[in-house]
PDB file of C-alpha atoms in Angstrom:
ATOM      1  CA  UNK A   1      10.451  28.301  -0.049  1.00 38.00           C
ATOM      2  CA  UNK A   2       9.512  24.848  -0.308  1.00 40.00           C
ATOM      3  CA  UNK A   3       8.234  23.602   1.949  1.00 36.00           C
ATOM      4  CA  UNK A   4       9.258  20.564   3.920  1.00 40.00           C
ATOM      5  CA  UNK A   5       6.980  17.434   3.171  1.00 37.00           C
ATOM      6  CA  UNK A   6       8.819  14.746   3.319  1.00 45.00           C
ATOM      7  CA  UNK A   7       9.210  12.098   6.605  1.00 45.00           C
ATOM      8  CA  UNK A   8      11.603   9.213   7.191  1.00 46.00           C
ATOM      9  CA  UNK A   9      12.474   6.714   9.899  1.00 49.00           C
ATOM     10  CA  UNK A  10      16.238   8.404   8.890  1.00 50.00           C
ATOM     11  CA  UNK A  11      16.477  11.690   9.425  1.00 47.00           C
ATOM     12  CA  UNK A  12      19.344  11.356   7.453  1.00 47.00           C
ATOM     13  CA  UNK A  13      17.990  10.569   4.043  1.00 48.00           C
ATOM     14  CA  UNK A  14      16.107  14.007   4.528  1.00 42.00           C
ATOM     15  CA  UNK A  15      19.054  16.524   3.445  1.00 42.00           C
ATOM     16  CA  UNK A  16      18.580  15.902  -0.274  1.00 52.00           C
ATOM     17  CA  UNK A  17      14.659  16.138  -0.233  1.00 59.00           C
ATOM     18  CA  UNK A  18      14.062  13.771  -2.956  1.00 70.00           C
ATOM     19  CA  UNK A  19      12.013  10.709  -1.187  1.00 78.00           C
ATOM     20  CA  UNK A  20       9.160  10.781   0.718  1.00 82.00           C
ATOM     21  CA  UNK A  21       8.966   7.689   2.783  1.00 80.00           C
ATOM     22  CA  UNK A  22       5.388   6.688   4.089  1.00 78.00           C
ATOM     23  CA  UNK A  23       5.942   3.336   6.758  1.00 66.00           C
ATOM     24  CA  UNK A  24       4.431   5.793   9.365  1.00 63.00           C
ATOM     25  CA  UNK A  25       4.457   9.442   9.933  1.00 73.00           C
ATOM     26  CA  UNK A  26       3.068  11.683   7.672  1.00 82.00           C
ATOM     27  CA  UNK A  27       2.679  10.063   4.242  1.00 89.00           C
ATOM     28  CA  UNK A  28       0.919   6.798   5.962  1.00 92.00           C
ATOM     29  CA  UNK A  29      -2.525   7.472   4.105  1.00 95.00           C
ATOM     30  CA  UNK A  30       0.284   5.378   1.402  1.00 97.00           C
ATOM     31  CA  UNK A  31       0.866   2.742   3.734  1.00 96.00           C
ATOM     32  CA  UNK A  32      -1.802  -0.679   3.556  1.00 97.00           C
ATOM     33  CA  UNK A  33      -1.943  -0.409   7.453  1.00 96.00           C
ATOM     34  CA  UNK A  34      -3.441   3.022   7.139  1.00 96.00           C
ATOM     35  CA  UNK A  35      -7.202   3.832   8.361  1.00 95.00           C
ATOM     36  CA  UNK A  36      -8.680   3.975   5.149  1.00 98.00           C
ATOM     37  CA  UNK A  37     -11.484   1.896   3.427  1.00 98.00           C
ATOM     38  CA  UNK A  38     -12.028   0.987   0.211  1.00 98.00           C
ATOM     39  CA  UNK A  39     -14.951  -0.373  -1.678  1.00 99.00           C
ATOM     40  CA  UNK A  40     -13.331  -3.066  -3.796  1.00 98.00           C
ATOM     41  CA  UNK A  41     -14.614  -6.125  -5.717  1.00 97.00           C
ATOM     42  CA  UNK A  42     -18.281  -5.189  -4.037  1.00 98.00           C
ATOM     43  CA  UNK A  43     -17.448  -4.980  -1.221  1.00 98.00           C
ATOM     44  CA  UNK A  44     -16.010  -2.151   1.114  1.00 98.00           C
ATOM     45  CA  UNK A  45     -13.401  -3.191   2.948  1.00 99.00           C
ATOM     46  CA  UNK A  46     -11.704  -1.817   6.619  1.00 98.00           C
ATOM     47  CA  UNK A  47      -8.614  -1.113   5.358  1.00 98.00           C
ATOM     48  CA  UNK A  48      -6.429  -2.861   2.227  1.00 99.00           C
ATOM     49  CA  UNK A  49      -4.436  -4.668   3.863  1.00 98.00           C
ATOM     50  CA  UNK A  50      -7.960  -6.637   4.296  1.00 99.00           C
ATOM     51  CA  UNK A  51      -8.441  -6.167   0.618  1.00 99.00           C
ATOM     52  CA  UNK A  52      -5.090  -7.865  -0.475  1.00 99.00           C
ATOM     53  CA  UNK A  53      -4.607 -10.593   2.457  1.00 99.00           C
ATOM     54  CA  UNK A  54      -7.707 -11.606   1.537  1.00 99.00           C
ATOM     55  CA  UNK A  55      -7.326 -12.153  -2.386  1.00 99.00           C
ATOM     56  CA  UNK A  56      -4.445 -14.533  -1.657  1.00 98.00           C
ATOM     57  CA  UNK A  57      -7.489 -16.816  -0.903  1.00 98.00           C
ATOM     58  CA  UNK A  58      -9.962 -15.748  -3.719  1.00 98.00           C
ATOM     59  CA  UNK A  59     -11.985 -17.859  -5.369  1.00 97.00           C
ATOM     60  CA  UNK A  60      -9.697 -20.907  -3.381  1.00 98.00           C
ATOM     61  CA  UNK A  61     -11.115 -20.815   0.539  1.00 98.00           C
ATOM     62  CA  UNK A  62     -13.485 -18.984   0.261  1.00 98.00           C
ATOM     63  CA  UNK A  63     -13.686 -18.771   4.447  1.00 98.00           C
ATOM     64  CA  UNK A  64      -9.540 -17.604   4.462  1.00 98.00           C
ATOM     65  CA  UNK A  65     -10.798 -14.647   2.502  1.00 98.00           C
ATOM     66  CA  UNK A  66     -14.035 -13.670   4.641  1.00 98.00           C
ATOM     67  CA  UNK A  67     -11.745 -14.824   8.057  1.00 99.00           C
ATOM     68  CA  UNK A  68      -9.520 -11.303   6.296  1.00 99.00           C
ATOM     69  CA  UNK A  69     -12.531  -9.821   5.782  1.00 98.00           C
ATOM     70  CA  UNK A  70     -13.761  -9.849   9.565  1.00 98.00           C
ATOM     71  CA  UNK A  71     -10.678  -8.856  11.168  1.00 99.00           C
ATOM     72  CA  UNK A  72     -10.504  -6.274  13.679  1.00 98.00           C
ATOM     73  CA  UNK A  73      -7.723  -4.443  12.408  1.00 98.00           C
ATOM     74  CA  UNK A  74      -4.916  -4.475   9.191  1.00 98.00           C
ATOM     75  CA  UNK A  75      -2.645  -6.421  11.580  1.00 98.00           C
ATOM     76  CA  UNK A  76      -4.902  -9.307  11.969  1.00 98.00           C
ATOM     77  CA  UNK A  77      -5.788 -10.058   8.064  1.00 99.00           C
ATOM     78  CA  UNK A  78      -1.856  -9.850   8.024  1.00 98.00           C
ATOM     79  CA  UNK A  79      -1.015 -12.752  10.866  1.00 98.00           C
ATOM     80  CA  UNK A  80      -4.208 -15.098   8.891  1.00 98.00           C
ATOM     81  CA  UNK A  81      -2.569 -14.589   5.770  1.00 98.00           C
ATOM     82  CA  UNK A  82       1.333 -15.716   7.629  1.00 97.00           C
ATOM     83  CA  UNK A  83      -0.774 -18.490   9.412  1.00 98.00           C
ATOM     84  CA  UNK A  84      -2.061 -19.856   6.028  1.00 98.00           C
ATOM     85  CA  UNK A  85       0.071 -18.571   2.859  1.00 95.00           C
ATOM     86  CA  UNK A  86       0.306 -22.866   2.193  1.00 97.00           C
ATOM     87  CA  UNK A  87      -4.042 -22.370   1.155  1.00 98.00           C
ATOM     88  CA  UNK A  88      -2.790 -18.889  -1.573  1.00 97.00           C
ATOM     89  CA  UNK A  89      -4.387 -18.650  -5.319  1.00 98.00           C
ATOM     90  CA  UNK A  90      -1.257 -20.871  -7.111  1.00 98.00           C
ATOM     91  CA  UNK A  91      -1.824 -17.967  -9.274  1.00 98.00           C
ATOM     92  CA  UNK A  92      -0.723 -15.367  -6.181  1.00 98.00           C
ATOM     93  CA  UNK A  93       2.868 -14.490  -7.435  1.00 97.00           C
ATOM     94  CA  UNK A  94       1.655 -13.549 -11.008  1.00 98.00           C
ATOM     95  CA  UNK A  95      -1.116 -11.529  -9.139  1.00 98.00           C
ATOM     96  CA  UNK A  96      -0.628 -10.205  -7.024  1.00 98.00           C
ATOM     97  CA  UNK A  97       0.836  -6.637  -8.332  1.00 99.00           C
ATOM     98  CA  UNK A  98      -2.026  -5.707 -10.387  1.00 99.00           C
ATOM     99  CA  UNK A  99      -4.470  -6.596  -6.760  1.00 99.00           C
ATOM    100  CA  UNK A 100      -2.510  -4.215  -5.450  1.00 99.00           C
ATOM    101  CA  UNK A 101      -2.615  -2.026  -7.954  1.00 99.00           C
ATOM    102  CA  UNK A 102      -6.154  -1.756  -8.055  1.00 99.00           C
ATOM    103  CA  UNK A 103      -6.639  -1.451  -4.632  1.00 99.00           C
ATOM    104  CA  UNK A 104      -4.747   1.170  -4.108  1.00 99.00           C
ATOM    105  CA  UNK A 105      -6.386   2.930  -6.900  1.00 99.00           C
ATOM    106  CA  UNK A 106      -9.757   2.293  -5.645  1.00 99.00           C
ATOM    107  CA  UNK A 107      -8.049   3.948  -2.281  1.00 99.00           C
ATOM    108  CA  UNK A 108      -7.261   6.797  -3.929  1.00 98.00           C
ATOM    109  CA  UNK A 109     -10.299   7.015  -6.087  1.00 98.00           C
ATOM    110  CA  UNK A 110     -12.673   6.778  -3.302  1.00 98.00           C
ATOM    111  CA  UNK A 111     -10.248   9.401  -0.107  1.00 98.00           C
ATOM    112  CA  UNK A 112      -9.777  12.704  -0.884  1.00 98.00           C
ATOM    113  CA  UNK A 113      -7.566  12.935   1.700  1.00 97.00           C
ATOM    114  CA  UNK A 114      -5.552   9.977   0.406  1.00 98.00           C
ATOM    115  CA  UNK A 115      -5.358  12.582  -2.947  1.00 97.00           C
ATOM    116  CA  UNK A 116      -4.596  15.420  -1.286  1.00 96.00           C
ATOM    117  CA  UNK A 117      -1.536  14.058  -0.426  1.00 94.00           C
ATOM    118  CA  UNK A 118      -0.437  12.276  -3.307  1.00 96.00           C
ATOM    119  CA  UNK A 119      -0.517  15.789  -4.712  1.00 95.00           C
ATOM    120  CA  UNK A 120       1.417  16.724  -1.976  1.00 92.00           C
ATOM    121  CA  UNK A 121       4.576  14.668  -3.209  1.00 90.00           C
ATOM    122  CA  UNK A 122       4.723  16.380  -6.342  1.00 90.00           C
ATOM    123  CA  UNK A 123       7.361  14.440  -8.409  1.00 90.00           C
ATOM    124  CA  UNK A 124       9.661  13.111  -5.341  1.00 90.00           C
ATOM    125  CA  UNK A 125      10.822   9.544  -5.508  1.00 91.00           C
ATOM    126  CA  UNK A 126       7.676   7.126  -2.959  1.00 93.00           C
ATOM    127  CA  UNK A 127       9.449   4.790  -1.148  1.00 92.00           C
ATOM    128  CA  UNK A 128       7.834   2.166   1.836  1.00 91.00           C
ATOM    129  CA  UNK A 129      10.431   2.618   3.898  1.00 85.00           C
ATOM    130  CA  UNK A 130       9.939  -0.367   5.850  1.00 81.00           C
ATOM    131  CA  UNK A 131      13.509  -2.094   7.536  1.00 82.00           C
ATOM    132  CA  UNK A 132      11.393  -5.522   7.250  1.00 85.00           C
ATOM    133  CA  UNK A 133      10.185  -6.108   3.222  1.00 90.00           C
ATOM    134  CA  UNK A 134      12.441  -6.060   0.174  1.00 94.00           C
ATOM    135  CA  UNK A 135      10.260  -6.433  -2.156  1.00 96.00           C
ATOM    136  CA  UNK A 136       7.151  -3.673  -1.249  1.00 96.00           C
ATOM    137  CA  UNK A 137       9.422  -1.127   0.336  1.00 93.00           C
ATOM    138  CA  UNK A 138      13.150  -0.697   0.073  1.00 88.00           C
ATOM    139  CA  UNK A 139      14.629  -3.337   3.382  1.00 85.00           C
ATOM    140  CA  UNK A 140      17.075  -3.253   5.534  1.00 84.00           C
ATOM    141  CA  UNK A 141      19.771  -2.086   3.116  1.00 84.00           C
ATOM    142  CA  UNK A 142      17.313   0.336   1.146  1.00 84.00           C
ATOM    143  CA  UNK A 143      17.841  -1.695  -2.284  1.00 90.00           C
ATOM    144  CA  UNK A 144      14.462  -3.295  -2.080  1.00 93.00           C
ATOM    145  CA  UNK A 145      11.970  -3.145  -4.759  1.00 96.00           C
ATOM    146  CA  UNK A 146       9.086  -0.735  -3.455  1.00 96.00           C
ATOM    147  CA  UNK A 147       7.365  -2.067  -5.618  1.00 98.00           C
ATOM    148  CA  UNK A 148       4.066   0.052  -3.014  1.00 98.00           C
ATOM    149  CA  UNK A 149       5.976   3.781  -3.776  1.00 96.00           C
ATOM    150  CA  UNK A 150       6.575   2.568  -7.621  1.00 98.00           C
ATOM    151  CA  UNK A 151       2.587   2.075  -7.618  1.00 99.00           C
ATOM    152  CA  UNK A 152       2.028   4.855  -5.930  1.00 98.00           C
ATOM    153  CA  UNK A 153       4.129   6.754  -8.076  1.00 98.00           C
ATOM    154  CA  UNK A 154       2.453   4.765 -10.967  1.00 98.00           C
ATOM    155  CA  UNK A 155      -0.607   6.464  -9.295  1.00 99.00           C
ATOM    156  CA  UNK A 156      -0.213   9.806  -9.233  1.00 98.00           C
ATOM    157  CA  UNK A 157       1.319   9.984 -12.939  1.00 98.00           C
ATOM    158  CA  UNK A 158      -1.642   8.563 -14.320  1.00 98.00           C
ATOM    159  CA  UNK A 159      -3.636  11.198 -11.532  1.00 97.00           C
ATOM    160  CA  UNK A 160      -1.550  14.258 -12.809  1.00 96.00           C
ATOM    161  CA  UNK A 161      -2.549  13.175 -16.497  1.00 97.00           C
ATOM    162  CA  UNK A 162      -5.355  13.298 -16.044  1.00 96.00           C
ATOM    163  CA  UNK A 163      -6.737   9.881 -16.327  1.00 95.00           C
ATOM    164  CA  UNK A 164      -7.712   9.214 -12.266  1.00 91.00           C
TER     165      UNK A 164
END
């Protein structure tokens, strides 16, 4: 009998066992707000959220980049971005997915517990089951793009293929 490893905001989604949700709960390690440091671009970031939000300003606003680095929490780094999104780098729409992939890859490579949790997802779909974000997660209608979940699935495949 397989151990049930999935966690969901909506328990009804757990019935078929085909999705691993990570917005809070057991698989929260995949969230950028989880408390795992990541060494990326020559700095040790408090969380992947700090690094990601700072990357929005990389090369165009070193003061905001530093504010994100110094933020007391991942949520504060996010709020700094929200207040200054008009100052992000002009190529951000094209660079945000590669930046997120690089940050998540670094987080996986540097944190054995994150690697352990990723292995535990087996071959299941990984979803940021946040009702708030239809780009990185699946949004309120569960029809979102789930780009962060896709990144973790890609990293899991690379790990299984011996590329990480």
